[in-house]
Short mmCIF file of C-alpha atoms in Angstrom, two decimals:
data_model
loop_
_atom_site.label_atom_id
_atom_site.label_comp_id
_atom_site.label_asym_id
_atom_site.label_seq_id
_atom_site.Cartn_x
_atom_site.Cartn_y
_atom_site.Cartn_z
CA UNK Y 1 -50.61 44.07 57.56
CA UNK Y 2 -50.25 44.38 61.26
CA UNK Y 3 -48.89 40.65 63.81
CA UNK Y 4 -51.38 39.79 66.28
CA UNK Y 5 -50.55 40.61 69.53
CA UNK Y 6 -49.92 37.93 71.44
CA UNK Y 7 -51.47 37.36 75.16
CA UNK Y 8 -49.89 37.13 77.78
CA UNK Y 9 -50.86 35.36 81.07
CA UNK Y 10 -49.93 37.38 84.36
CA UNK Y 11 -52.18 35.31 86.82
CA UNK Y 12 -50.36 36.67 89.17
CA UNK Y 13 -53.04 36.48 91.78
CA UNK Y 14 -52.32 32.48 91.73
CA UNK Y 15 -48.71 32.66 91.69
CA UNK Y 16 -48.50 32.09 87.96
CA UNK Y 17 -45.05 33.69 86.60
CA UNK Y 18 -45.98 35.54 83.54
CA UNK Y 19 -45.40 34.29 80.05
CA UNK Y 20 -47.03 33.56 77.02
CA UNK Y 21 -49.86 30.63 76.31
CA UNK Y 22 -48.76 28.32 73.99
CA UNK Y 23 -50.74 26.68 70.33
CA UNK Y 24 -49.06 23.65 71.15
CA UNK Y 25 -50.49 19.22 72.47
CA UNK Y 26 -48.62 17.05 73.57
CA UNK Y 27 -48.16 14.28 70.70
CA UNK Y 28 -47.37 10.71 71.18
CA UNK Y 29 -45.38 9.13 69.07
CA UNK Y 30 -44.32 5.05 69.34
CA UNK Y 31 -41.29 4.11 67.20
CA UNK Y 32 -38.70 1.59 67.68
CA UNK Y 33 -35.55 -0.51 67.44
CA UNK Y 34 -35.09 -3.89 64.54
CA UNK Y 35 -35.72 -6.36 68.32
CA UNK Y 36 -39.04 -6.99 68.08
CA UNK Y 37 -40.25 -4.59 65.42
CA UNK Y 38 -44.06 -7.31 65.90
CA UNK Y 39 -44.20 -5.82 69.24
CA UNK Y 40 -43.69 -2.33 68.87
CA UNK Y 41 -46.80 -2.80 66.14
CA UNK Y 42 -48.87 -4.52 68.63
CA UNK Y 43 -48.15 -1.16 70.63
CA UNK Y 44 -49.08 0.78 69.02
CA UNK Y 45 -51.75 -0.52 67.39
CA UNK Y 46 -53.56 -0.73 70.80
CA UNK Y 47 -52.13 3.40 71.65
CA UNK Y 48 -54.80 4.07 67.95
CA UNK Y 49 -51.41 4.89 66.03
CA UNK Y 50 -48.03 3.61 64.22
CA UNK Y 51 -44.69 3.59 64.72
CA UNK Y 52 -42.73 6.63 63.00
CA UNK Y 53 -41.46 5.88 59.67
CA UNK Y 54 -37.07 4.98 60.93
CA UNK Y 55 -34.54 4.44 58.45
CA UNK Y 56 -32.35 1.89 59.81
CA UNK Y 57 -29.19 0.38 58.77
CA UNK Y 58 -25.56 -1.64 59.55
CA UNK Y 59 -22.91 -0.60 57.75
CA UNK Y 60 -20.13 -3.74 56.28
CA UNK Y 61 -18.19 -2.77 59.28
CA UNK Y 62 -20.75 -3.67 61.39
CA UNK Y 63 -21.55 0.02 62.59
CA UNK Y 64 -25.02 0.95 62.93
CA UNK Y 65 -27.15 3.60 61.57
CA UNK Y 66 -30.50 5.82 62.57
CA UNK Y 67 -33.33 8.03 61.45
CA UNK Y 68 -36.32 9.36 62.85
CA UNK Y 69 -37.90 9.66 58.33
CA UNK Y 70 -40.54 12.53 59.70
CA UNK Y 71 -40.23 15.25 61.82
CA UNK Y 72 -40.94 14.45 66.32
CA UNK Y 73 -40.02 18.18 67.55
CA UNK Y 74 -41.40 18.89 71.02
CA UNK Y 75 -43.08 14.87 70.98
CA UNK Y 76 -43.29 12.65 73.41
CA UNK Y 77 -40.97 9.66 72.06
CA UNK Y 78 -41.25 6.21 73.07
CA UNK Y 79 -39.25 3.84 72.38
CA UNK Y 80 -39.68 0.55 72.49
CA UNK Y 81 -36.73 -1.84 71.93
CA UNK Y 82 -36.44 -5.58 73.90
CA UNK Y 83 -32.73 -7.12 74.08
CA UNK Y 84 -32.82 -11.12 72.74
CA UNK Y 85 -30.08 -11.75 70.59
CA UNK Y 86 -27.82 -9.75 69.77
CA UNK Y 87 -28.41 -7.54 72.65
CA UNK Y 88 -24.79 -5.91 71.89
CA UNK Y 89 -26.51 -4.79 69.41
CA UNK Y 90 -29.72 -4.04 70.37
CA UNK Y 91 -28.38 -2.37 73.12
CA UNK Y 92 -26.05 0.17 70.64
CA UNK Y 93 -28.30 0.44 68.08
CA UNK Y 94 -31.14 2.75 71.28
CA UNK Y 95 -28.20 5.08 72.41
CA UNK Y 96 -28.19 5.56 68.53
CA UNK Y 97 -31.42 5.56 68.48
CA UNK Y 98 -32.13 7.87 71.48
CA UNK Y 99 -29.28 9.56 70.40
CA UNK Y 100 -30.85 10.61 66.95
CA UNK Y 101 -34.20 12.00 68.92
CA UNK Y 102 -32.50 13.76 71.52
CA UNK Y 103 -30.98 15.82 68.03
CA UNK Y 104 -34.47 16.18 66.48
CA UNK Y 105 -35.66 17.89 69.52
CA UNK Y 106 -37.73 15.00 70.66
CA UNK Y 107 -39.40 16.29 74.31
CA UNK Y 108 -39.48 13.78 76.00
CA UNK Y 109 -38.00 10.07 75.53
CA UNK Y 110 -39.16 7.15 77.17
CA UNK Y 111 -37.02 4.23 76.12
CA UNK Y 112 -39.83 0.84 76.62
CA UNK Y 113 -37.36 -2.04 77.89
CA UNK Y 114 -40.27 -4.57 78.48
CA UNK Y 115 -36.41 -6.75 78.45
CA UNK Y 116 -34.09 -4.81 80.48
CA UNK Y 117 -30.27 -6.05 78.49
CA UNK Y 118 -28.15 -7.06 81.86
CA UNK Y 119 -30.40 -7.62 85.12
CA UNK Y 120 -28.34 -10.31 86.02
CA UNK Y 121 -25.51 -8.46 87.11
CA UNK Y 122 -27.15 -5.79 89.39
CA UNK Y 123 -23.94 -6.83 92.41
CA UNK Y 124 -20.89 -8.02 92.76
CA UNK Y 125 -20.00 -11.71 93.96
CA UNK Y 126 -16.80 -11.19 94.14
CA UNK Y 127 -13.93 -8.77 93.95
CA UNK Y 128 -13.79 -7.56 90.46
CA UNK Y 129 -16.79 -7.32 89.00
CA UNK Y 130 -18.68 -5.16 86.98
CA UNK Y 131 -22.13 -3.51 87.88
CA UNK Y 132 -23.65 -3.83 83.83
CA UNK Y 133 -27.14 -3.40 85.03
CA UNK Y 134 -25.79 -0.56 85.70
CA UNK Y 135 -23.61 0.34 83.95
CA UNK Y 136 -26.35 0.47 80.71
CA UNK Y 137 -28.48 2.90 83.01
CA UNK Y 138 -25.59 5.29 83.05
CA UNK Y 139 -25.54 4.85 79.28
CA UNK Y 140 -29.26 5.30 78.30
CA UNK Y 141 -29.52 8.62 80.67
CA UNK Y 142 -25.94 10.01 78.83
CA UNK Y 143 -27.21 9.01 75.56
CA UNK Y 144 -30.68 11.23 76.86
CA UNK Y 145 -33.20 9.32 77.88
CA UNK Y 146 -35.23 10.58 80.53
CA UNK Y 147 -37.54 7.77 81.59
CA UNK Y 148 -37.29 3.85 80.56
CA UNK Y 149 -40.20 1.66 81.50
CA UNK Y 150 -39.14 -2.95 82.26
CA UNK Y 151 -41.44 -5.45 82.60
CA UNK Y 152 -40.29 -8.31 85.62
CA UNK Y 153 -36.87 -7.04 85.85
CA UNK Y 154 -34.48 -9.22 88.12
CA UNK Y 155 -33.33 -6.52 91.04
CA UNK Y 156 -35.89 -3.84 92.42
CA UNK Y 157 -33.17 -2.38 92.78
CA UNK Y 158 -32.04 -1.72 89.54
CA UNK Y 159 -34.92 1.09 89.94
CA UNK Y 160 -32.04 2.94 91.39
CA UNK Y 161 -29.54 2.99 89.47
CA UNK Y 162 -30.87 4.88 86.65
CA UNK Y 163 -31.14 8.62 87.61
CA UNK Y 164 -34.61 10.04 86.20
CA UNK Y 165 -37.72 7.94 86.63
CA UNK Y 166 -37.83 3.94 86.11
CA UNK Y 167 -42.25 2.83 84.93
CA UNK Y 168 -41.60 -1.16 87.04
CA UNK Y 169 -44.37 -3.52 85.49
CA UNK Y 170 -45.15 -7.02 85.50
CA UNK Y 171 -46.33 -9.86 84.45
CA UNK Y 172 -47.94 -10.98 87.04
CA UNK Y 173 -51.66 -9.47 85.73
CA UNK Y 174 -51.68 -11.32 81.80
CA UNK Y 175 -50.49 -14.24 82.76
CA UNK Y 176 -52.87 -14.86 85.86
CA UNK Y 177 -55.79 -13.62 83.56
CA UNK Y 178 -55.01 -17.86 81.67
CA UNK Y 179 -54.43 -18.88 84.21
CA UNK Y 180 -57.68 -18.34 86.27
CA UNK Y 181 -59.68 -19.22 82.59
CA UNK Y 182 -57.48 -22.34 82.20
CA UNK Y 183 -57.66 -23.56 85.17
CA UNK Y 184 -59.66 -26.13 85.41
CA UNK Y 185 -61.70 -26.48 89.00
CA UNK Y 186 -59.56 -29.47 90.02
CA UNK Y 187 -56.07 -28.10 89.81
CA UNK Y 188 -57.62 -25.13 91.36
CA UNK Y 189 -58.39 -27.09 95.08
CA UNK Y 190 -54.75 -28.91 93.94
CA UNK Y 191 -52.72 -25.84 93.04
CA UNK Y 192 -49.66 -25.02 94.91
CA UNK Y 193 -47.06 -22.70 93.61
CA UNK Y 194 -43.75 -23.04 93.40
CA UNK Y 195 -40.45 -20.41 93.87
CA UNK Y 196 -37.80 -22.33 91.40
CA UNK Y 197 -35.10 -21.07 94.01
CA UNK Y 198 -35.62 -19.27 97.50
CA UNK Y 199 -34.19 -15.25 95.14
CA UNK Y 200 -37.52 -16.19 93.87
CA UNK Y 201 -39.80 -16.19 97.01
CA UNK Y 202 -41.39 -13.09 96.50
CA UNK Y 203 -42.44 -13.32 94.23
CA UNK Y 204 -43.84 -17.27 94.41
CA UNK Y 205 -45.16 -15.09 97.25
CA UNK Y 206 -47.71 -12.71 95.70
CA UNK Y 207 -49.42 -15.25 93.43
CA UNK Y 208 -49.93 -17.79 96.39
CA UNK Y 209 -51.88 -14.70 98.01
CA UNK Y 210 -53.90 -13.97 94.54
CA UNK Y 211 -54.65 -17.46 94.04
CA UNK Y 212 -55.25 -18.36 97.09
CA UNK Y 213 -52.53 -21.84 97.38
CA UNK Y 214 -49.70 -22.85 98.61
CA UNK Y 215 -46.32 -22.08 99.30
CA UNK Y 216 -43.12 -23.87 98.16
CA UNK Y 217 -39.96 -23.89 97.89
CA UNK Y 218 -37.23 -25.12 96.18
CA UNK Y 219 -33.39 -24.87 98.24
CA UNK Y 220 -30.78 -25.37 95.84
CA UNK Y 221 -28.04 -27.55 97.93
CA UNK Y 222 -24.78 -27.32 95.88
CA UNK Y 223 -22.74 -31.09 96.34
CA UNK Y 224 -19.12 -30.13 97.38
CA UNK Y 225 -17.55 -32.39 95.63
CA UNK Y 226 -18.83 -30.84 92.32
CA UNK Y 227 -17.99 -27.80 92.12
CA UNK Y 228 -20.42 -24.73 90.37
CA UNK Y 229 -23.04 -27.54 90.30
CA UNK Y 230 -26.62 -28.55 91.34
CA UNK Y 231 -26.65 -31.70 92.64
CA UNK Y 232 -30.19 -32.21 95.51
CA UNK Y 233 -33.14 -30.36 95.21
CA UNK Y 234 -35.26 -29.91 98.96
CA UNK Y 235 -38.36 -28.86 98.70
CA UNK Y 236 -39.83 -27.21 101.41
CA UNK Y 237 -44.00 -27.37 100.91
CA UNK Y 238 -46.19 -30.19 100.01
CA UNK Y 239 -45.68 -31.00 96.43
CA UNK Y 240 -47.46 -34.74 96.32
CA UNK Y 241 -50.56 -34.86 94.69
CA UNK Y 242 -50.79 -31.41 93.89
CA UNK Y 243 -50.65 -29.31 90.88
CA UNK Y 244 -47.36 -27.34 91.37
CA UNK Y 245 -47.01 -24.15 89.49
CA UNK Y 246 -43.81 -22.97 88.62
CA UNK Y 247 -42.85 -18.83 88.55
CA UNK Y 248 -40.15 -17.01 87.62
CA UNK Y 249 -39.16 -13.61 85.74
CA UNK Y 250 -37.14 -15.63 83.66
CA UNK Y 251 -35.73 -18.34 81.46
CA UNK Y 252 -32.35 -18.79 79.67
CA UNK Y 253 -30.76 -22.61 79.08
CA UNK Y 254 -33.86 -23.96 81.11
CA UNK Y 255 -31.67 -25.75 83.70
CA UNK Y 256 -32.62 -25.00 86.52
CA UNK Y 257 -36.35 -24.62 85.74
CA UNK Y 258 -36.41 -28.04 84.33
CA UNK Y 259 -34.21 -29.39 87.01
CA UNK Y 260 -36.72 -28.19 89.37
CA UNK Y 261 -39.27 -29.69 87.59
CA UNK Y 262 -38.19 -33.04 88.09
CA UNK Y 263 -36.92 -32.65 91.94
CA UNK Y 264 -40.97 -31.37 92.03
CA UNK Y 265 -42.31 -34.91 89.27
CA UNK Y 266 -39.76 -36.81 91.91
CA UNK Y 267 -41.35 -35.76 95.18
CA UNK Y 268 -45.38 -36.82 93.35
CA UNK Y 269 -46.70 -33.74 91.97
CA UNK Y 270 -49.82 -34.69 89.45
CA UNK Y 271 -49.00 -31.84 87.37
CA UNK Y 272 -46.25 -29.08 85.97
CA UNK Y 273 -47.00 -25.68 84.78
CA UNK Y 274 -43.85 -23.48 84.34
CA UNK Y 275 -44.93 -19.71 83.68
CA UNK Y 276 -41.80 -16.76 83.27
CA UNK Y 277 -41.65 -13.20 81.54
CA UNK Y 278 -38.35 -13.85 79.47
CA UNK Y 279 -37.65 -16.27 77.66
CA UNK Y 280 -34.78 -15.82 76.80
CA UNK Y 281 -34.23 -19.25 75.56
CA UNK Y 282 -30.52 -19.34 74.94
CA UNK Y 283 -30.00 -23.11 73.32
CA UNK Y 284 -30.27 -25.71 74.79
CA UNK Y 285 -33.42 -24.36 76.19
CA UNK Y 286 -36.00 -25.10 74.03
CA UNK Y 287 -35.17 -29.05 73.98
CA UNK Y 288 -34.76 -28.94 77.70
CA UNK Y 289 -37.90 -27.79 78.59
CA UNK Y 290 -39.67 -30.64 76.28
CA UNK Y 291 -38.58 -32.73 79.46
CA UNK Y 292 -41.95 -35.17 80.15
CA UNK Y 293 -41.37 -33.51 83.87
CA UNK Y 294 -42.77 -30.33 82.53
CA UNK Y 295 -46.23 -30.35 80.83
CA UNK Y 296 -46.93 -26.95 80.27
CA UNK Y 297 -45.14 -23.90 79.40
CA UNK Y 298 -46.33 -20.29 79.85
CA UNK Y 299 -44.10 -17.07 78.74
CA UNK Y 300 -45.61 -13.53 77.16
CA UNK Y 301 -42.37 -12.80 74.52
CA UNK Y 302 -41.77 -9.64 75.42
CA UNK Y 303 -38.50 -11.24 74.05
CA UNK Y 304 -39.08 -13.27 69.81
CA UNK Y 305 -39.01 -16.45 69.92
CA UNK Y 306 -38.61 -18.07 65.94
CA UNK Y 307 -40.36 -21.01 65.38
CA UNK Y 308 -37.14 -23.47 65.71
CA UNK Y 309 -38.10 -22.36 69.27
CA UNK Y 310 -41.40 -22.90 69.74
CA UNK Y 311 -43.41 -26.36 70.82
CA UNK Y 312 -46.79 -27.54 71.24
CA UNK Y 313 -46.73 -26.95 74.61
CA UNK Y 314 -46.22 -23.53 74.92
CA UNK Y 315 -47.49 -20.58 75.13
CA UNK Y 316 -47.34 -16.96 74.40
CA UNK Y 317 -48.56 -14.86 76.31
CA UNK Y 318 -48.66 -10.82 73.92
CA UNK Y 319 -47.62 -7.81 76.42
CA UNK Y 320 -48.42 -5.49 73.94
CA UNK Y 321 -51.45 -4.37 75.90
CA UNK Y 322 -49.64 -3.88 79.57
CA UNK Y 323 -46.78 -1.75 78.00
CA UNK Y 324 -50.31 0.06 75.92
CA UNK Y 325 -52.14 0.78 78.37
CA UNK Y 326 -48.86 1.96 81.00
CA UNK Y 327 -47.85 4.91 77.82
CA UNK Y 328 -50.68 5.93 77.64
CA UNK Y 329 -50.71 6.51 81.03
CA UNK Y 330 -47.32 8.64 81.76
CA UNK Y 331 -48.60 9.86 78.13
CA UNK Y 332 -50.82 11.15 80.72
CA UNK Y 333 -49.93 12.35 83.59
CA UNK Y 334 -51.68 9.44 85.29
CA UNK Y 335 -51.01 6.68 87.62
CA UNK Y 336 -48.83 3.66 86.63
CA UNK Y 337 -48.93 2.10 89.50
CA UNK Y 338 -52.58 1.57 89.28
CA UNK Y 339 -51.84 -0.73 87.17
CA UNK Y 340 -50.92 -3.69 89.41
CA UNK Y 341 -53.51 -1.84 92.83
CA UNK Y 342 -50.42 -0.66 93.70
CA UNK Y 343 -47.35 -2.11 93.83
CA UNK Y 344 -44.95 -0.65 91.55
#
């Protein structure tokens, strides 16, 4: 039986090179590491698919093993891994999974890291320091990642560390939707957006514009007699009698946020609400954030939280719908920037 002759595209009039027309179509697949399986499943569900079955093992020596149980040849793979505790183990697992995907002939590998590891080490503050955020980017690229997607990078310059496309997403629409639904008319009238330090002023300013609320800034001063300890908080702006919304990208041990909230209450603030994207919550953050100066803490689930680190006045918002929409835009060659009004 004669074999069917393949069609050759000779569209030279339009400047297209001769070649064979493939029957294969793009295929989106979602895989995940072990750091946050609930988030991976939620993203896959929002996209209308399932998580790629993957075998994970940690040997007695501590070595990590990962293998995709089904073929991913020619697929557009989105590998979801966030970086809570233990960050170094999850980073190594990510690199191993990227290598496995590359050797399994995935067509494109996108690392979806809702919280980017080592993001606070984005520059040299003193001599002989590393720039670990750049090192992580180099590791991902060397392992075989083609693209990186993350939410609320601690410093926007991290985008330039990766030699390839970086999709910088913002959790602001998720958080903003919550406050627009829950803030009472009385709170809206007396709302003030507060930046906890000078480094977050630009972000707080965008919140101020979106909510139509004035901006206040907390300036930290250090006691020259006590090394490495913040002792005085000066507030630039009016907070007396106001509902203050403290916005930040992450909360680690909670020390800065609690001291800022205490300073606001000491200066006559009516209520203090904290909004942050990444809840790292290293001990003793959960205990600190239950301080009487804080009326509510609102975060997203970019990092998993155990029940022991939750309390009544903590609200956790799902980030999966935002990630799923961004993944869909990337896969369909759409616009991620359009999701954020041209700011991404």
